[in-house]
mmCIF file of C-alpha atoms and ligand atoms in Angstrom:
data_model
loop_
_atom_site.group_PDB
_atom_site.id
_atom_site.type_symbol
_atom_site.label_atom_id
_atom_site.label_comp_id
_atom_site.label_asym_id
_atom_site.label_seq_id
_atom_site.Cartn_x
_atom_site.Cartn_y
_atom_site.Cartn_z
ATOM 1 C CA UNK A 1 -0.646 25.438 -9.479
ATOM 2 C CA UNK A 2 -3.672 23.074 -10.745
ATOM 3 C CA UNK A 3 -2.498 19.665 -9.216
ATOM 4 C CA UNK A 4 -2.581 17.703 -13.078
ATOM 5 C CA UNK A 5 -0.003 20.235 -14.237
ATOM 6 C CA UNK A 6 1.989 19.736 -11.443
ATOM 7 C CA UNK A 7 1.416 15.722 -12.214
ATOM 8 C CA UNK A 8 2.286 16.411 -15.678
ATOM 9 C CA UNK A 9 5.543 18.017 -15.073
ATOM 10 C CA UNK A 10 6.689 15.917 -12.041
ATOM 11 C CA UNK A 11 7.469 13.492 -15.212
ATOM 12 C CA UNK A 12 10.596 15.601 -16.518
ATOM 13 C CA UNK A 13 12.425 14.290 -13.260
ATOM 14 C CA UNK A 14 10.640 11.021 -12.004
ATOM 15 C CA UNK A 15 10.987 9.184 -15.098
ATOM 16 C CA UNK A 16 14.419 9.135 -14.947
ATOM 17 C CA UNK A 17 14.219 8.688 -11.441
ATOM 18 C CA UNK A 18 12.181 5.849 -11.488
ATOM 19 C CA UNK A 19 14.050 4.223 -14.351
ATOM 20 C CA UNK A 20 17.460 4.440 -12.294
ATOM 21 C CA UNK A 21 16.004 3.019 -9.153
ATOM 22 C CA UNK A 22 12.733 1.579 -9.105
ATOM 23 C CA UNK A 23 12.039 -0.170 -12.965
ATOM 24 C CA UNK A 24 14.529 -2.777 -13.164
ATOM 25 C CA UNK A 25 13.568 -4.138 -9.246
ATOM 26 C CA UNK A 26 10.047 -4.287 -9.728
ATOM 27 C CA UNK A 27 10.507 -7.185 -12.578
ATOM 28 C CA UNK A 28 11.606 -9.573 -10.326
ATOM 29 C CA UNK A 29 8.845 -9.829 -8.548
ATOM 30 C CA UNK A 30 7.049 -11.552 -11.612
ATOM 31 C CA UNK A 31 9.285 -12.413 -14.066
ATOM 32 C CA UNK A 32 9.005 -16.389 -12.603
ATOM 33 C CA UNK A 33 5.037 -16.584 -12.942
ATOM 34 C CA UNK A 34 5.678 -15.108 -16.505
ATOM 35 C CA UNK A 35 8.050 -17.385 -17.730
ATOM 36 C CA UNK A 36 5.857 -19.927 -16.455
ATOM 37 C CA UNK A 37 2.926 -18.941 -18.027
ATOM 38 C CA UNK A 38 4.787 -18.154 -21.753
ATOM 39 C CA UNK A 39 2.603 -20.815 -23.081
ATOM 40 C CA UNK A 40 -0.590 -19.263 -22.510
ATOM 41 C CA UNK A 41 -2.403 -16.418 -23.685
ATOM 42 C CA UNK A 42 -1.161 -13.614 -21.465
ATOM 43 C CA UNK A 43 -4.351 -11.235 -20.622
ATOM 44 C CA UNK A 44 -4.188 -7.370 -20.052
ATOM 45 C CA UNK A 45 -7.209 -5.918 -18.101
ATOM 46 C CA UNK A 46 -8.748 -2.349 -17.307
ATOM 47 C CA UNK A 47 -10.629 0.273 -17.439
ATOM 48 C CA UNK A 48 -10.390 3.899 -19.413
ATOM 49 C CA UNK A 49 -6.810 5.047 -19.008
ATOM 50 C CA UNK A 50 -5.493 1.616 -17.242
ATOM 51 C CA UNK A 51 -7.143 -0.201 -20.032
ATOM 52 C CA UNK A 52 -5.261 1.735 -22.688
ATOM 53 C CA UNK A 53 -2.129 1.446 -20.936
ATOM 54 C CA UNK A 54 -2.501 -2.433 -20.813
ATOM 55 C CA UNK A 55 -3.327 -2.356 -24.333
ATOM 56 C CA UNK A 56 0.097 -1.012 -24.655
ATOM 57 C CA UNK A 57 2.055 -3.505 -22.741
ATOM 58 C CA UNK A 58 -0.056 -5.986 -24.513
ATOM 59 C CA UNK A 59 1.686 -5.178 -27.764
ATOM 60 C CA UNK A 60 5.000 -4.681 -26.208
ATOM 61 C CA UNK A 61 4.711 -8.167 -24.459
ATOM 62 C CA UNK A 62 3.743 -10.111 -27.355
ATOM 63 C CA UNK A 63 6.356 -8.027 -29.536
ATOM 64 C CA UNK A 64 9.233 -8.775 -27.767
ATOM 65 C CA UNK A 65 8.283 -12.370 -25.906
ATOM 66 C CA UNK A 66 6.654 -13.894 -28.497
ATOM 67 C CA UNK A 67 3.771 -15.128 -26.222
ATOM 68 C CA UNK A 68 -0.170 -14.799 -27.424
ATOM 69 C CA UNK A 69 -1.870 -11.755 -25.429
ATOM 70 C CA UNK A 70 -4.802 -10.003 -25.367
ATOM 71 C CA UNK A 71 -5.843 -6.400 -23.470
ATOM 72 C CA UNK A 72 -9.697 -6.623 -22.583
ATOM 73 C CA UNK A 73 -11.493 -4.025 -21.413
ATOM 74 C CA UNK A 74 -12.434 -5.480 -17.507
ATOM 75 C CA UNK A 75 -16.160 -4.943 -17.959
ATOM 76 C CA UNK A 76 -16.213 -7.122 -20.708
ATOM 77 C CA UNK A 77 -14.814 -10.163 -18.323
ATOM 78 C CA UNK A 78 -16.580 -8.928 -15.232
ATOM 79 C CA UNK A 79 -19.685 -9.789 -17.333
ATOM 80 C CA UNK A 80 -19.200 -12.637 -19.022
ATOM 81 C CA UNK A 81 -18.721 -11.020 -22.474
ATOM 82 C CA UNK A 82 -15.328 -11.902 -23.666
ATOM 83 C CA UNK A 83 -15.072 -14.161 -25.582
ATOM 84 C CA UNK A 84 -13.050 -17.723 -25.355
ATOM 85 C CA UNK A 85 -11.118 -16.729 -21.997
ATOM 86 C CA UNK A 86 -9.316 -19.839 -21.457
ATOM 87 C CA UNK A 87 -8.958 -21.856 -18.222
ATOM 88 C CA UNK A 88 -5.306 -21.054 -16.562
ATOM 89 C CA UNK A 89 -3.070 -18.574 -17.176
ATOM 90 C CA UNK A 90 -1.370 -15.049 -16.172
ATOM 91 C CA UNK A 91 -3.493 -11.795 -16.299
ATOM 92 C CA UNK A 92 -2.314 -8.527 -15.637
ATOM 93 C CA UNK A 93 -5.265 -6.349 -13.873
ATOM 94 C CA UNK A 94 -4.809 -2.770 -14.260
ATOM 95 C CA UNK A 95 -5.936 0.095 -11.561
ATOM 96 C CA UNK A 96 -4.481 3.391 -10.965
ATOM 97 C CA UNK A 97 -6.824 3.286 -8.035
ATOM 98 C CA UNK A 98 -7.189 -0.349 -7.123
ATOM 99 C CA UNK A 99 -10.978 -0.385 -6.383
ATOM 100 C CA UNK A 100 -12.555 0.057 -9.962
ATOM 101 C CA UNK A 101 -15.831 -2.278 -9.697
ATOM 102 C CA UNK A 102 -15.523 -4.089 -12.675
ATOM 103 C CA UNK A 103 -11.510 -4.901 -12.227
ATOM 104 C CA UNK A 104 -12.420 -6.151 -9.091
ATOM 105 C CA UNK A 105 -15.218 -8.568 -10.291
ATOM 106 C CA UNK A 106 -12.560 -9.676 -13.922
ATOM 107 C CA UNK A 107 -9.902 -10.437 -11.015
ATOM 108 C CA UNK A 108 -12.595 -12.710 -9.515
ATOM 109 C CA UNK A 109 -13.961 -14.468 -12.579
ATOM 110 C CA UNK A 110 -10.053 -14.754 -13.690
ATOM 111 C CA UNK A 111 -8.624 -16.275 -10.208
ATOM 112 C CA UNK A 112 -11.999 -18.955 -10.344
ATOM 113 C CA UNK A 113 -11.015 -19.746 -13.797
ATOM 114 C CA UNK A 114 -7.424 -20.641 -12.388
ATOM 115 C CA UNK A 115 -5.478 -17.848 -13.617
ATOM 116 C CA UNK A 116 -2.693 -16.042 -11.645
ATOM 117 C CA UNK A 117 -3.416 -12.411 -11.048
ATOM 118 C CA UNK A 118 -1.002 -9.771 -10.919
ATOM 119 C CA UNK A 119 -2.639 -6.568 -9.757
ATOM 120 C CA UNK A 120 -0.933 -3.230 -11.042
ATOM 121 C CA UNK A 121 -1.826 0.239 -9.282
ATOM 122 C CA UNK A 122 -0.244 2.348 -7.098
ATOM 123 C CA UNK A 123 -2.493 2.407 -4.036
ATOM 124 C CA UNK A 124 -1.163 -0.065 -1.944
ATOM 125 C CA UNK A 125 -4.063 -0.508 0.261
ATOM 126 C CA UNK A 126 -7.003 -1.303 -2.312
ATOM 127 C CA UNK A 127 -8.442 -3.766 -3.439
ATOM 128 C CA UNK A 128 -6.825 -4.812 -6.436
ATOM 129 C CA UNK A 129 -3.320 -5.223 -3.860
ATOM 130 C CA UNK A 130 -4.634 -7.383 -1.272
ATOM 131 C CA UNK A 131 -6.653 -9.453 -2.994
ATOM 132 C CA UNK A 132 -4.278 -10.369 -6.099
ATOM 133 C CA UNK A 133 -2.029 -13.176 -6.110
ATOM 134 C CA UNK A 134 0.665 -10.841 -7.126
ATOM 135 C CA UNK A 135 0.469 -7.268 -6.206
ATOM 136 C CA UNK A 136 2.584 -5.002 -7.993
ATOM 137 C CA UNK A 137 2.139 -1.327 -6.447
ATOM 138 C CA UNK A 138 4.238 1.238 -8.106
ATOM 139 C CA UNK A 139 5.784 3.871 -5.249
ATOM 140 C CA UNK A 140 3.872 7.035 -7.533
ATOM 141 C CA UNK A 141 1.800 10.043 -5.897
ATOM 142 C CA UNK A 142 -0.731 10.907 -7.873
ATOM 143 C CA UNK A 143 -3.964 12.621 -6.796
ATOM 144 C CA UNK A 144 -5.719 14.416 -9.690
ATOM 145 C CA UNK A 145 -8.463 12.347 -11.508
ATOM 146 C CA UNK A 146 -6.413 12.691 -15.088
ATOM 147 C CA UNK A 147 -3.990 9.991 -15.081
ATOM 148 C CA UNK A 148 -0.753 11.212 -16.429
ATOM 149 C CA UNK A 149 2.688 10.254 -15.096
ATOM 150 C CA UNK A 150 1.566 6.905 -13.116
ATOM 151 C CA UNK A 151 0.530 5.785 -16.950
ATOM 152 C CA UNK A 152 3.968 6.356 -18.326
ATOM 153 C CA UNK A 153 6.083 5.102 -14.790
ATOM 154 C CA UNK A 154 4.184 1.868 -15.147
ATOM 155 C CA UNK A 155 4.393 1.867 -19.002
ATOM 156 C CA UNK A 156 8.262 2.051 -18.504
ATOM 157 C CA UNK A 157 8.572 -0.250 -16.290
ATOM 158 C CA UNK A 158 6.362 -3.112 -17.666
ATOM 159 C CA UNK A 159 8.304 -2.585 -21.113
ATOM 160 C CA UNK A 160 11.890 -2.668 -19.583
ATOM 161 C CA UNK A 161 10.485 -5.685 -17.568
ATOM 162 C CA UNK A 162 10.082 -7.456 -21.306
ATOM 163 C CA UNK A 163 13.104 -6.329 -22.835
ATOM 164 C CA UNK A 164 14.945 -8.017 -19.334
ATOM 165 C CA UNK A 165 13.118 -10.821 -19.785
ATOM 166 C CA UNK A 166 15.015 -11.650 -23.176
ATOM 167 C CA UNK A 167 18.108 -10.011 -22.082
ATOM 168 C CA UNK A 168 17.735 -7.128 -24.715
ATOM 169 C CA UNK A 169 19.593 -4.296 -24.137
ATOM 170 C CA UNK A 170 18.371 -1.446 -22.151
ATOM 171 C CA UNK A 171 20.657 1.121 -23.425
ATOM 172 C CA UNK A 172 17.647 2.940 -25.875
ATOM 173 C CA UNK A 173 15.544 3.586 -22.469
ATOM 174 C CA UNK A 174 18.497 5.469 -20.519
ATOM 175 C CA UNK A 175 18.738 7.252 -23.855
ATOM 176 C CA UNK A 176 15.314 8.192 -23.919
ATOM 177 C CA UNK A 177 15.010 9.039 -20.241
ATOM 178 C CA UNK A 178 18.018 11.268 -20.378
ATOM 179 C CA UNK A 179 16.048 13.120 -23.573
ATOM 180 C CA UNK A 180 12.703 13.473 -21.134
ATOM 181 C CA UNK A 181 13.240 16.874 -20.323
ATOM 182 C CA UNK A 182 14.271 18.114 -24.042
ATOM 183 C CA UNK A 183 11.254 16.325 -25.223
ATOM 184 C CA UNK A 184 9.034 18.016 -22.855
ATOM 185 C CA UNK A 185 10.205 21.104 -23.677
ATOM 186 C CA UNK A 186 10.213 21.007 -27.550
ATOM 187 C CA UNK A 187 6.427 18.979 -27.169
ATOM 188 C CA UNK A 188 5.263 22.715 -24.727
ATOM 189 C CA UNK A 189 6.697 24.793 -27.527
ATOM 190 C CA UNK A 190 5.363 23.414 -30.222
ATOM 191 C CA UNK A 191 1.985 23.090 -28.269
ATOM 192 C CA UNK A 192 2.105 26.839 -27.139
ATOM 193 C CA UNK A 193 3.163 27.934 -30.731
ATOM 194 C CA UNK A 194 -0.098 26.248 -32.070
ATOM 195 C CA UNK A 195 -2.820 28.786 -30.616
ATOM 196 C CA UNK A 196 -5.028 26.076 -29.534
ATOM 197 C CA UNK A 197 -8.124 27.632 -29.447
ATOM 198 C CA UNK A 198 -8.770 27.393 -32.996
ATOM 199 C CA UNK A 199 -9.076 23.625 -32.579
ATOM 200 C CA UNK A 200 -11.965 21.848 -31.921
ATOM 201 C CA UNK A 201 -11.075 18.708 -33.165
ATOM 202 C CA UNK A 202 -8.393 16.427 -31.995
ATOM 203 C CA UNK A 203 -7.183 13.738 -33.983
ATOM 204 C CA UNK A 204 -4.020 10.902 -33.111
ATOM 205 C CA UNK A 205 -2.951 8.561 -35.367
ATOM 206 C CA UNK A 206 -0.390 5.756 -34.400
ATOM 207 C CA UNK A 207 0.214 2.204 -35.208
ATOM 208 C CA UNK A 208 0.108 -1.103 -32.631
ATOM 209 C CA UNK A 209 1.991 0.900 -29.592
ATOM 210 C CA UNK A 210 1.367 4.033 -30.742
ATOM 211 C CA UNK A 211 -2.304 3.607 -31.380
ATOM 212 C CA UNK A 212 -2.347 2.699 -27.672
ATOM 213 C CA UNK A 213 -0.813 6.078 -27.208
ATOM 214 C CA UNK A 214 -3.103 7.604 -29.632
ATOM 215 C CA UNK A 215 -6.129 5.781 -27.609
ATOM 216 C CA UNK A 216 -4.348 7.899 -24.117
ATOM 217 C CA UNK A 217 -3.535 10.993 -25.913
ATOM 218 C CA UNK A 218 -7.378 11.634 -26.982
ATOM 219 C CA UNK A 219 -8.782 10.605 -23.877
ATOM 220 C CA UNK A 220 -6.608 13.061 -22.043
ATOM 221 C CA UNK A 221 -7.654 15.941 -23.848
ATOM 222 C CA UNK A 222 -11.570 14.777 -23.903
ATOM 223 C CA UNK A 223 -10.874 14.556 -19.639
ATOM 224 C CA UNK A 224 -9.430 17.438 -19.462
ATOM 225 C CA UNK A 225 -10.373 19.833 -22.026
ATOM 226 C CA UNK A 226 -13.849 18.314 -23.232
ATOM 227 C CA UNK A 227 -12.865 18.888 -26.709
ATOM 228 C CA UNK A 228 -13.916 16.175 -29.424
ATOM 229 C CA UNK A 229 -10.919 13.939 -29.634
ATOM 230 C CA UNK A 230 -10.173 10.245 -31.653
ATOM 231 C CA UNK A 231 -7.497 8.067 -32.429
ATOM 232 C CA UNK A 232 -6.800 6.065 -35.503
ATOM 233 C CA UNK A 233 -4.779 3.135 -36.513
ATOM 234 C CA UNK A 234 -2.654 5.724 -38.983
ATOM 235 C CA UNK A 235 -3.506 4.398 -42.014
ATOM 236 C CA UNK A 236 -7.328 3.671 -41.049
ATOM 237 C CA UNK A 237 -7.772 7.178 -40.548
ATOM 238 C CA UNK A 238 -8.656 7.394 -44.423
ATOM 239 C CA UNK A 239 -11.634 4.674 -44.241
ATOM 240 C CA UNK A 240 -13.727 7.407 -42.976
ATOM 241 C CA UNK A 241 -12.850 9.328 -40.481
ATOM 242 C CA UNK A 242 -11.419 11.697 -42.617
ATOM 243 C CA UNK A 243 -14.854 12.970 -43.781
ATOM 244 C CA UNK A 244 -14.378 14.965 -40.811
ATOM 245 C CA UNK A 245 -11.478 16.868 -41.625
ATOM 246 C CA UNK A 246 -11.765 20.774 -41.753
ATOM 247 C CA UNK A 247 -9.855 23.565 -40.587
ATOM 248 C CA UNK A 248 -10.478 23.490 -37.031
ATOM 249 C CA UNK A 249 -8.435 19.892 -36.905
ATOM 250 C CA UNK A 250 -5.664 19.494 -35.011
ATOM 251 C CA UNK A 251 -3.620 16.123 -36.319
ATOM 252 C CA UNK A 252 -0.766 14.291 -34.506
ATOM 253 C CA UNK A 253 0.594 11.381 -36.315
ATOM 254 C CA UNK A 254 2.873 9.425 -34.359
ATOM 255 C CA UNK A 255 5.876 8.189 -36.767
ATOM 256 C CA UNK A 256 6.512 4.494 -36.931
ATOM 257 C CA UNK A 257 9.652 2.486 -38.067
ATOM 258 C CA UNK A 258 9.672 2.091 -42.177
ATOM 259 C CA UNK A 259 6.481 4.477 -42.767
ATOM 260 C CA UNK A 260 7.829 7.647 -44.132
ATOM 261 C CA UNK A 261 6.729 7.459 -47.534
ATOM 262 C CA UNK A 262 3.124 6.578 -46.322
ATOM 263 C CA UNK A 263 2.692 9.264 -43.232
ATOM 264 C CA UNK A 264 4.207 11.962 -45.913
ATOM 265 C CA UNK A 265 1.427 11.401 -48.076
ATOM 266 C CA UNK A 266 -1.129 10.972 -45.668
ATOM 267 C CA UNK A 267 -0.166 13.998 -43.533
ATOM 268 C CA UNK A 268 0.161 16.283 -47.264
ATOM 269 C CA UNK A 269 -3.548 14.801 -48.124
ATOM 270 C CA UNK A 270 -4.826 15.716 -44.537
ATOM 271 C CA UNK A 271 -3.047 19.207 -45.088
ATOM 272 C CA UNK A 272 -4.945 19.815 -48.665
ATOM 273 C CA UNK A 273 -8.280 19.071 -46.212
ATOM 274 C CA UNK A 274 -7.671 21.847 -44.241
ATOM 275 C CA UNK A 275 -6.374 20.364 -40.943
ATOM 276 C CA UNK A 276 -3.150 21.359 -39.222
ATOM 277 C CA UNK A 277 -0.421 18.163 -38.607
ATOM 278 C CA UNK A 278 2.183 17.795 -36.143
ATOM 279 C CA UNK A 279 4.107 14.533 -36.036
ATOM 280 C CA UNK A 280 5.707 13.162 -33.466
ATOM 281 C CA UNK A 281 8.725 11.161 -34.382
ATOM 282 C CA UNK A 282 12.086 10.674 -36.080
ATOM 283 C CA UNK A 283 13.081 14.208 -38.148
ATOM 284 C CA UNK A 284 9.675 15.324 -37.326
ATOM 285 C CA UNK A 285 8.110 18.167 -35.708
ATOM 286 C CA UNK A 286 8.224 16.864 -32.291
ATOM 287 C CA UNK A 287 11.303 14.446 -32.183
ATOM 288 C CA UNK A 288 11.755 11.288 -30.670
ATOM 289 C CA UNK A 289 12.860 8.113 -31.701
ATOM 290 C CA UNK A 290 10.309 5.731 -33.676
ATOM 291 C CA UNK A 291 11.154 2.630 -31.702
ATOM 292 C CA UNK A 292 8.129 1.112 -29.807
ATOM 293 C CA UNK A 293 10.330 1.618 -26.761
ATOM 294 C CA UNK A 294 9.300 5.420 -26.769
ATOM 295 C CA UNK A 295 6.148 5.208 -25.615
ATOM 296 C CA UNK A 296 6.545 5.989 -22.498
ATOM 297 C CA UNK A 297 7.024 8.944 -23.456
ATOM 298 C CA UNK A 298 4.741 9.998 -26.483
ATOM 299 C CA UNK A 299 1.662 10.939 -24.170
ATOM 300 C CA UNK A 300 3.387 14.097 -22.996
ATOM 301 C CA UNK A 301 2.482 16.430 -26.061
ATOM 302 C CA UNK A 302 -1.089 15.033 -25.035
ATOM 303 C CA UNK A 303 -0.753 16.201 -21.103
ATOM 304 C CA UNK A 304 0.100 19.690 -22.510
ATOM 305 C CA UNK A 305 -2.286 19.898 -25.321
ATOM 306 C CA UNK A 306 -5.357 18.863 -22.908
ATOM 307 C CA UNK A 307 -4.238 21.210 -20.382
ATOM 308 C CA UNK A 308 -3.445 24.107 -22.680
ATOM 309 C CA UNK A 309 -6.934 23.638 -24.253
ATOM 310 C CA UNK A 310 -8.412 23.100 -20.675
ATOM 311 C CA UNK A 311 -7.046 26.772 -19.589
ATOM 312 C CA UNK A 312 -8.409 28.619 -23.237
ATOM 313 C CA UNK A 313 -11.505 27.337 -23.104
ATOM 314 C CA UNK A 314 -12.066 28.853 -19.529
ATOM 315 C CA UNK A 315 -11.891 24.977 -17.846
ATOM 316 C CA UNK A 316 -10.416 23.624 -14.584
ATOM 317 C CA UNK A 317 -7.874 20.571 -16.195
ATOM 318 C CA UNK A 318 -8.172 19.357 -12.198
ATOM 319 C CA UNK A 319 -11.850 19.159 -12.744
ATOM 320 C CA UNK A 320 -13.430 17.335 -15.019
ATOM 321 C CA UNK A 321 -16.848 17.391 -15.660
ATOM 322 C CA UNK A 322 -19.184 14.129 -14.552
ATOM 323 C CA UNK A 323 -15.532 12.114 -13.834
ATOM 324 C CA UNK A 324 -14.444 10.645 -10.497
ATOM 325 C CA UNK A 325 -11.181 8.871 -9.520
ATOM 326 C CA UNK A 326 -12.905 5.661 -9.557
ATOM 327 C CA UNK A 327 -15.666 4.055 -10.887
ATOM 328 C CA UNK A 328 -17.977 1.943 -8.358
ATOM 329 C CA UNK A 329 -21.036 0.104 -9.908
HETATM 330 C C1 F1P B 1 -9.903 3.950 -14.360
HETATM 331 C C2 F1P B 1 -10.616 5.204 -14.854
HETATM 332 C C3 F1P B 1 -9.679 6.371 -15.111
HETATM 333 C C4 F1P B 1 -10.436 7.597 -15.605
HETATM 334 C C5 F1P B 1 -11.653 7.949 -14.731
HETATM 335 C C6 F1P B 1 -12.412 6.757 -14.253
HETATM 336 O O1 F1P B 1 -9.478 4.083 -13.050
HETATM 337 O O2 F1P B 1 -11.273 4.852 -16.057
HETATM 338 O O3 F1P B 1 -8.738 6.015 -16.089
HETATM 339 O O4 F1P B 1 -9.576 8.710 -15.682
HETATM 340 O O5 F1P B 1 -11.304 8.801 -13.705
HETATM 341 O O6 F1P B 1 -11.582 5.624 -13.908
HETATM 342 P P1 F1P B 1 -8.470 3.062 -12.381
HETATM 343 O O7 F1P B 1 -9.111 1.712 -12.405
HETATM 344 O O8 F1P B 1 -7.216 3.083 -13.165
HETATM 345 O O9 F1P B 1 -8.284 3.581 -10.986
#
């Protein structure tokens, strides 16, 4: 079986899993730095899929803590280019990996700075584990290049770690990992249903947290499909992006809290251009609850989409063309 599929479905178990016994120990092992550091701007740090998923927890963590945060993309602070990084503070480095060049050289410029690094991968001997102040190395196996279910352990994790944090309770994430496998299932039948090689244009729309999943979802199927793929801010989609709407687009709008009116009208105007819509969310196509906490597992339809289009087109999903596991400059 190609390894990424096997990745991909390893997630119907290990969520829950890792939820049960691994998610609620790993946040004790920086919750003290954090609420030390509430003050300050809290910075999220990566590259390609690690930066999207920090971009997530960015949200999350200044949605639920009520701290300032920012997700940078690591080249950006490896050279100098971000601006007004402040002196002090907590920043969470991203690496599925651990040895991604320009992560490495944002963990240095951070730590001179006086900031406390927490390294996040799940290789515990790179780089990004010994040499940050706080290593957090989540116990995942994952070997193909696409990143799939390390993204959405972490993602869990990190977002439970929040909701502890303010004693919320936690009772919506054993709900949704108990609905992981039902969820998978509907997301591969309404993917298989969809006859995917007619698409050749991919298109997710989501808002804050789900435009971070919209940012993962089309760089999953551009890894491992190489099909033209983008992701919108939902209602930004019309300041356009739209003008390239046709028949052979494939549109997933993810379904937010309080925006049914507006993602009716926009996915009926998107339908009148030709393009096919599935949305992901409360009563709709795929369903799933619209709280932010779902993101963990709103990726999924992704994983099977970029795979199923991988396999029409003729493509190994395990191979990507031009990609390697890590990027060294
Ligand atoms: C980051 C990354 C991957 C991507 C590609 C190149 O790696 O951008 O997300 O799929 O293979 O590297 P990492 O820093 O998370 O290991």
């Amino acid at each position: 079986m190609s390894v990424v599929l096997k990745e991909v479905r390893d997630q119907k178990i290990e969520l829950k899993i890792f939820f049960e016994k691994f998610a609620q120990k790993i946040v004790r092992r920086f919750l003290g730095e954090l609420e030390k550091n509430l003050e300050n701007e809290v910075l999220f740090v990566g590259c390609g899929s690690s930066y999207n998923l920090a971009f997530i927890v960015s949200q999350y963590f200044e949605r639920i803590l009520n701290l300032r945060s920012k997700a940078i993309p690591a080249g950006e602070i490896a050279f100098n280019k971000a601006p007004k990084i402040r002196d002090r503070g907590i920043a969470f480095l991203f690496s599925r990996t651990g040895n991604t060049t320009e992560v490495l050289l944002a963990k240095e410029i951070l730590k001179s700075k006086g900031y406390t690094t927490i390294g996040v991968t799940i290789e515990k001997s790179s780089r990004i584990a010994k040499e940050s102040d706080i290593p957090l190395v989540f116990p995942v196996e994952e070997s193909a290049i696409v990143m799939t279910k390390s993204f959405n352990l972490i993602l869990l994790t990190l977002m439970v770690a929040a909701d502890e944090l303010v004693g919320n309770s936690l009772e919506l994430y054993k709900e949704l990992v108990d609905y992981t496998e039902d969820f998978f299932d509907l997301a591969e039948k309404v993917v298989k249903d969809l006859s995917v090689q007619k698409y050749e244009h991919f298109v997710f729309l989501g808002m804050a947290e789900f435009f971070g999943v919209g940012l993962e979802s089309a760089l999953k199927c551009i890894e491992m499909s190489t099909t033209f793929s983008e992701a919108y801010s939902t209602l930004e989609y019309r300041h356009g992006p739209k003008a390239l709407v046709g028949e052979k687009t494939l549109i997933f709008i993810h379904k937010v809290e309080d925006m049914n009116e507006q993602e009716k009208k926009l996915k009926e105007e998107l339908k009148t251009l030709g393009a096919t819509v599935v949305e992901i969310g409360e009563s709709g196509d795929i369903p799933i609850s619209n709280d932010w906490r779902s993101a963990f597992l709103r990726t999924i339809p992704s994983h099977i989409l970029g795979y199923e289009k991988a396999i029409a087109k003729g493509l190994s999903p395990d191979n990507p063309p031009h990609l390697s596991k890590t990027v060294v400059l």
